Amino acid sequence: MLQKMFAKHTTKAFAAEIRDLSQMLADMSGLAENQVAHVIKALADGNPETAREVVEGDAAIDSMQRKIDERVVAAIARRRPAVAGLRDVLGILGIASELERIGDLAKDIGKRIQTMNSDDLTRGATLGLRHMASAVLAQLRDVIDSLAQRDVKKAVDVWAGDQDVDRLCAVLSREVVGRMTQDPAAVTFGIHLLFCTKNLERIGDHATNIAEAIYYMVEGQRLLGERPKADATSMMTI
Amino acid sequence: MLQKMFAKHTTKAFAAEIRDLSQMLADMSGLAENQVAHVIKALADGNPETAREVVEGDAAIDSMQRKIDERVVAAIARRRPAVAGLRDVLGILGIASELERIGDLAKDIGKRIQTMNSDDLTRGATLGLRHMASAVLAQLRDVIDSLAQRDVKKAVDVWAGDQDVDRLCAVLSREVVGRMTQDPAAVTFGIHLLFCTKNLERIGDHATNIAEAIYYMVEGQRLLGERPKADATSMMTI
């Protein structure tokens, strides 16, 4: 009886830890989403000042990850959760690591923007780039919503939607390579644009990893089947 | 007294878990090192068959990571370790995730090799590429040794050595871009080579992340100071 009460007390205390950690994770998600939205705006507007702010802003995400890491260790050591609780808390740890990598990718895009000149950026901000960037941002926003609401259906939609991002990435990459082949002066700029495109595609991949983690936390099992993949940039032969 | 004995028993049992997990991690490191060594050979020899084997071989690394993940959850739930033990076991979890990403990068290089033609590959296998590839492989081997021996000094050397890899990456990237600017026919091939170079550089970054994790596991504190960074590819203006 005493043991049962103790278990219940632990469970309650642990639920409070999960609540606090979820709030920290929501704050971290907000930072990451903000960074991605800003760097996409900087890319579309050719604004090196916004890009600089994104590069500087990454440190806040890294520091948030370290705080979550430490809090997770403390929570497990203090509350000694059972398997289900552990999955929850390790899921939070994994999602924080995905968000940290999203931040790194936004920062890398920010650095590249600062070295491109604004004429190039204006020429580069094609419909293809806008399409892809808004698709990635939508995926990221949806997965963050699904995390806040523990909405598995939405997480599965994000997971399935990654192939649309991959397809837009392939189209855009072909467009950029075509221009580089025709105009040697466009080569260096084109390379930066290709890496930005690839970084956006990888942000989409991390959103999908988060979707898988949410599914695992809520359902206690892995999303079945091979992830739908339409990223053909490594197969590009044009 | 009973509690102390129990704690001791738990500690001993937990040490056995850590030993088993360390063995699994050593096996996984071996797989990852092997994949990287093979894909580098495929790149230097222009061998699509070896590249295909690397692409297929990645599934074994992914499956190993899932086994380690599950084993970590079981070990914590069963043994309820204190903070130091938790750090160890979460360090193992983090390193497994770095190794999985190293495997993904080797696989991506393997996919690209399969789409390049062998003449291009022969032309692309320059001294610069060989230098960089062997530097990355050496970093990976050193960090795996340092993990097996819990050798903090060696881990710090890997951490500090990452800037050499970054420098070689920058030199090689400039070389490839130079050729692309002069010869429009070299553009598509050059892009694949640039992404392979970037992937090798990222494998070096993951080796450095593993070095940081080893340091944290052994010393109980983070490596001080900003990581030495000489990756200038995102700043490339030539």
mmCIF file with all atom_site columns, N, CA and C in Angstrom, chain B residues 2 21 25 28-30 35 38-39 42 52 56 69 81 87 90 133 139 170 177-178 195 204 212 214 216 221 231:
data_model
loop_
_atom_site.group_PDB
_atom_site.id
_atom_site.type_symbol
_atom_site.label_atom_id
_atom_site.label_alt_id
_atom_site.label_comp_id
_atom_site.label_asym_id
_atom_site.label_entity_id
_atom_site.label_seq_id
_atom_site.pdbx_PDB_ins_code
_atom_site.Cartn_x
_atom_site.Cartn_y
_atom_site.Cartn_z
_atom_site.occupancy
_atom_site.B_iso_or_equiv
_atom_site.pdbx_formal_charge
_atom_site.auth_seq_id
_atom_site.auth_comp_id
_atom_site.auth_asym_id
_atom_site.auth_atom_id
_atom_site.pdbx_PDB_model_num
ATOM 1  N N  . LEU B 1 2   ? 21.239 -2.550 4.548   1.00 0.00 ? 2   LEU B N  1
ATOM 2  C CA . LEU B 1 2   ? 20.610 -3.260 3.439   1.00 0.00 ? 2   LEU B CA 1
ATOM 3  C C  . LEU B 1 2   ? 20.579 -2.357 2.198   1.00 0.00 ? 2   LEU B C  1
ATOM 4  N N  . LEU B 1 21  ? 26.511 -2.412 -23.046 1.00 0.00 ? 21  LEU B N  1
ATOM 5  C CA . LEU B 1 21  ? 26.186 -1.306 -23.954 1.00 0.00 ? 21  LEU B CA 1
ATOM 6  C C  . LEU B 1 21  ? 27.443 -0.788 -24.651 1.00 0.00 ? 21  LEU B C  1
ATOM 7  N N  . LEU B 1 25  ? 28.135 -0.521 -28.587 1.00 0.00 ? 25  LEU B N  1
ATOM 8  C CA . LEU B 1 25  ? 28.573 0.741  -29.195 1.00 0.00 ? 25  LEU B CA 1
ATOM 9  C C  . LEU B 1 25  ? 29.873 0.528  -29.979 1.00 0.00 ? 25  LEU B C  1
ATOM 10 N N  . MET B 1 28  ? 28.956 -1.042 -33.185 1.00 0.00 ? 28  MET B N  1
ATOM 11 C CA . MET B 1 28  ? 28.352 -0.050 -34.067 1.00 0.00 ? 28  MET B CA 1
ATOM 12 C C  . MET B 1 28  ? 29.424 0.885  -34.647 1.00 0.00 ? 28  MET B C  1
ATOM 13 N N  . SER B 1 29  ? 30.405 1.272  -33.806 1.00 0.00 ? 29  SER B N  1
ATOM 14 C CA . SER B 1 29  ? 31.514 2.118  -34.282 1.00 0.00 ? 29  SER B CA 1
ATOM 15 C C  . SER B 1 29  ? 32.261 1.420  -35.404 1.00 0.00 ? 29  SER B C  1
ATOM 16 N N  . GLY B 1 30  ? 32.493 0.109  -35.221 1.00 0.00 ? 30  GLY B N  1
ATOM 17 C CA . GLY B 1 30  ? 33.200 -0.667 -36.240 1.00 0.00 ? 30  GLY B CA 1
ATOM 18 C C  . GLY B 1 30  ? 32.456 -0.649 -37.567 1.00 0.00 ? 30  GLY B C  1
ATOM 19 N N  . GLN B 1 35  ? 32.029 1.532  -43.065 1.00 0.00 ? 35  GLN B N  1
ATOM 20 C CA . GLN B 1 35  ? 31.249 2.181  -44.124 1.00 0.00 ? 35  GLN B CA 1
ATOM 21 C C  . GLN B 1 35  ? 31.998 3.400  -44.679 1.00 0.00 ? 35  GLN B C  1
ATOM 22 N N  . HIS B 1 38  ? 35.044 2.310  -46.705 1.00 0.00 ? 38  HIS B N  1
ATOM 23 C CA . HIS B 1 38  ? 34.652 1.755  -47.997 1.00 0.00 ? 38  HIS B CA 1
ATOM 24 C C  . HIS B 1 38  ? 34.180 2.825  -48.968 1.00 0.00 ? 38  HIS B C  1
ATOM 25 N N  . VAL B 1 39  ? 33.419 3.780  -48.465 1.00 0.00 ? 39  VAL B N  1
ATOM 26 C CA . VAL B 1 39  ? 32.898 4.794  -49.393 1.00 0.00 ? 39  VAL B CA 1
ATOM 27 C C  . VAL B 1 39  ? 34.026 5.700  -49.875 1.00 0.00 ? 39  VAL B C  1
ATOM 28 N N  . ALA B 1 42  ? 35.644 3.765  -52.578 1.00 0.00 ? 42  ALA B N  1
ATOM 29 C CA . ALA B 1 42  ? 34.802 3.804  -53.780 1.00 0.00 ? 42  ALA B CA 1
ATOM 30 C C  . ALA B 1 42  ? 34.956 5.136  -54.511 1.00 0.00 ? 42  ALA B C  1
ATOM 31 N N  . ARG B 1 52  ? 27.551 0.775  -53.982 1.00 0.00 ? 52  ARG B N  1
ATOM 32 C CA . ARG B 1 52  ? 26.249 0.126  -53.798 1.00 0.00 ? 52  ARG B CA 1
ATOM 33 C C  . ARG B 1 52  ? 26.224 -0.663 -52.490 1.00 0.00 ? 52  ARG B C  1
ATOM 34 N N  . GLU B 1 56  ? 23.655 -0.200 -49.251 1.00 0.00 ? 56  GLU B N  1
ATOM 35 C CA . GLU B 1 56  ? 22.895 -1.309 -48.656 1.00 0.00 ? 56  GLU B CA 1
ATOM 36 C C  . GLU B 1 56  ? 23.291 -1.569 -47.201 1.00 0.00 ? 56  GLU B C  1
ATOM 37 N N  . ASP B 1 69  ? 19.156 1.954  -28.303 1.00 0.00 ? 69  ASP B N  1
ATOM 38 C CA . ASP B 1 69  ? 18.100 2.788  -27.708 1.00 0.00 ? 69  ASP B CA 1
ATOM 39 C C  . ASP B 1 69  ? 17.253 1.968  -26.733 1.00 0.00 ? 69  ASP B C  1
ATOM 40 N N  . PRO B 1 81  ? 19.926 4.007  -12.119 1.00 0.00 ? 81  PRO B N  1
ATOM 41 C CA . PRO B 1 81  ? 21.242 4.547  -11.766 1.00 0.00 ? 81  PRO B CA 1
ATOM 42 C C  . PRO B 1 81  ? 21.156 5.976  -11.212 1.00 0.00 ? 81  PRO B C  1
ATOM 43 N N  . ARG B 1 87  ? 24.535 9.754  -16.769 1.00 0.00 ? 87  ARG B N  1
ATOM 44 C CA . ARG B 1 87  ? 25.349 10.491 -17.747 1.00 0.00 ? 87  ARG B CA 1
ATOM 45 C C  . ARG B 1 87  ? 26.036 9.529  -18.687 1.00 0.00 ? 87  ARG B C  1
ATOM 46 N N  . LEU B 1 90  ? 23.365 7.953  -21.023 1.00 0.00 ? 90  LEU B N  1
ATOM 47 C CA . LEU B 1 90  ? 22.852 8.920  -21.995 1.00 0.00 ? 90  LEU B CA 1
ATOM 48 C C  . LEU B 1 90  ? 23.957 9.341  -22.965 1.00 0.00 ? 90  LEU B C  1
ATOM 49 N N  . ALA B 1 133 ? 39.993 13.054 -47.330 1.00 0.00 ? 133 ALA B N  1
ATOM 50 C CA . ALA B 1 133 ? 39.355 11.798 -46.960 1.00 0.00 ? 133 ALA B CA 1
ATOM 51 C C  . ALA B 1 133 ? 40.178 11.057 -45.904 1.00 0.00 ? 133 ALA B C  1
ATOM 52 N N  . GLN B 1 139 ? 40.517 10.892 -38.107 1.00 0.00 ? 139 GLN B N  1
ATOM 53 C CA . GLN B 1 139 ? 39.772 11.480 -36.981 1.00 0.00 ? 139 GLN B CA 1
ATOM 54 C C  . GLN B 1 139 ? 38.749 10.475 -36.425 1.00 0.00 ? 139 GLN B C  1
ATOM 55 N N  . ALA B 1 170 ? 37.942 23.320 -47.198 1.00 0.00 ? 170 ALA B N  1
ATOM 56 C CA . ALA B 1 170 ? 37.873 24.629 -47.854 1.00 0.00 ? 170 ALA B CA 1
ATOM 57 C C  . ALA B 1 170 ? 38.785 24.658 -49.080 1.00 0.00 ? 170 ALA B C  1
ATOM 58 N N  . VAL B 1 177 ? 35.395 24.305 -57.313 1.00 0.00 ? 177 VAL B N  1
ATOM 59 C CA . VAL B 1 177 ? 34.651 25.448 -57.860 1.00 0.00 ? 177 VAL B CA 1
ATOM 60 C C  . VAL B 1 177 ? 35.439 26.092 -58.997 1.00 0.00 ? 177 VAL B C  1
ATOM 61 N N  . GLY B 1 178 ? 36.749 26.175 -58.839 1.00 0.00 ? 178 GLY B N  1
ATOM 62 C CA . GLY B 1 178 ? 37.601 26.733 -59.890 1.00 0.00 ? 178 GLY B CA 1
ATOM 63 C C  . GLY B 1 178 ? 37.413 25.981 -61.194 1.00 0.00 ? 178 GLY B C  1
ATOM 64 N N  . PHE B 1 195 ? 29.266 18.179 -52.670 1.00 0.00 ? 195 PHE B N  1
ATOM 65 C CA . PHE B 1 195 ? 28.415 17.610 -51.623 1.00 0.00 ? 195 PHE B CA 1
ATOM 66 C C  . PHE B 1 195 ? 29.134 16.444 -50.917 1.00 0.00 ? 195 PHE B C  1
ATOM 67 N N  . GLY B 1 204 ? 33.492 14.465 -40.082 1.00 0.00 ? 204 GLY B N  1
ATOM 68 C CA . GLY B 1 204 ? 34.484 15.001 -39.142 1.00 0.00 ? 204 GLY B CA 1
ATOM 69 C C  . GLY B 1 204 ? 33.813 15.723 -37.973 1.00 0.00 ? 204 GLY B C  1
ATOM 70 N N  . GLU B 1 212 ? 33.461 15.242 -27.800 1.00 0.00 ? 212 GLU B N  1
ATOM 71 C CA . GLU B 1 212 ? 32.862 16.044 -26.722 1.00 0.00 ? 212 GLU B CA 1
ATOM 72 C C  . GLU B 1 212 ? 32.071 15.167 -25.751 1.00 0.00 ? 212 GLU B C  1
ATOM 73 N N  . ILE B 1 214 ? 32.572 11.963 -25.112 1.00 0.00 ? 214 ILE B N  1
ATOM 74 C CA . ILE B 1 214 ? 33.510 11.151 -24.321 1.00 0.00 ? 214 ILE B CA 1
ATOM 75 C C  . ILE B 1 214 ? 34.058 11.995 -23.170 1.00 0.00 ? 214 ILE B C  1
ATOM 76 N N  . TYR B 1 216 ? 32.708 14.526 -21.732 1.00 0.00 ? 216 TYR B N  1
ATOM 77 C CA . TYR B 1 216 ? 31.652 14.759 -20.736 1.00 0.00 ? 216 TYR B CA 1
ATOM 78 C C  . TYR B 1 216 ? 31.407 13.518 -19.878 1.00 0.00 ? 216 TYR B C  1
ATOM 79 N N  . GLN B 1 221 ? 32.138 17.134 -17.001 1.00 0.00 ? 221 GLN B N  1
ATOM 80 C CA . GLN B 1 221 ? 31.891 18.532 -17.387 1.00 0.00 ? 221 GLN B CA 1
ATOM 81 C C  . GLN B 1 221 ? 32.182 18.711 -18.860 1.00 0.00 ? 221 GLN B C  1
ATOM 82 N N  . ASP B 1 231 ? 35.958 25.879 -40.820 1.00 0.00 ? 231 ASP B N  1
ATOM 83 C CA . ASP B 1 231 ? 35.144 25.608 -42.006 1.00 0.00 ? 231 ASP B CA 1
ATOM 84 C C  . ASP B 1 231 ? 34.694 26.913 -42.619 1.00 0.00 ? 231 ASP B C  1
#
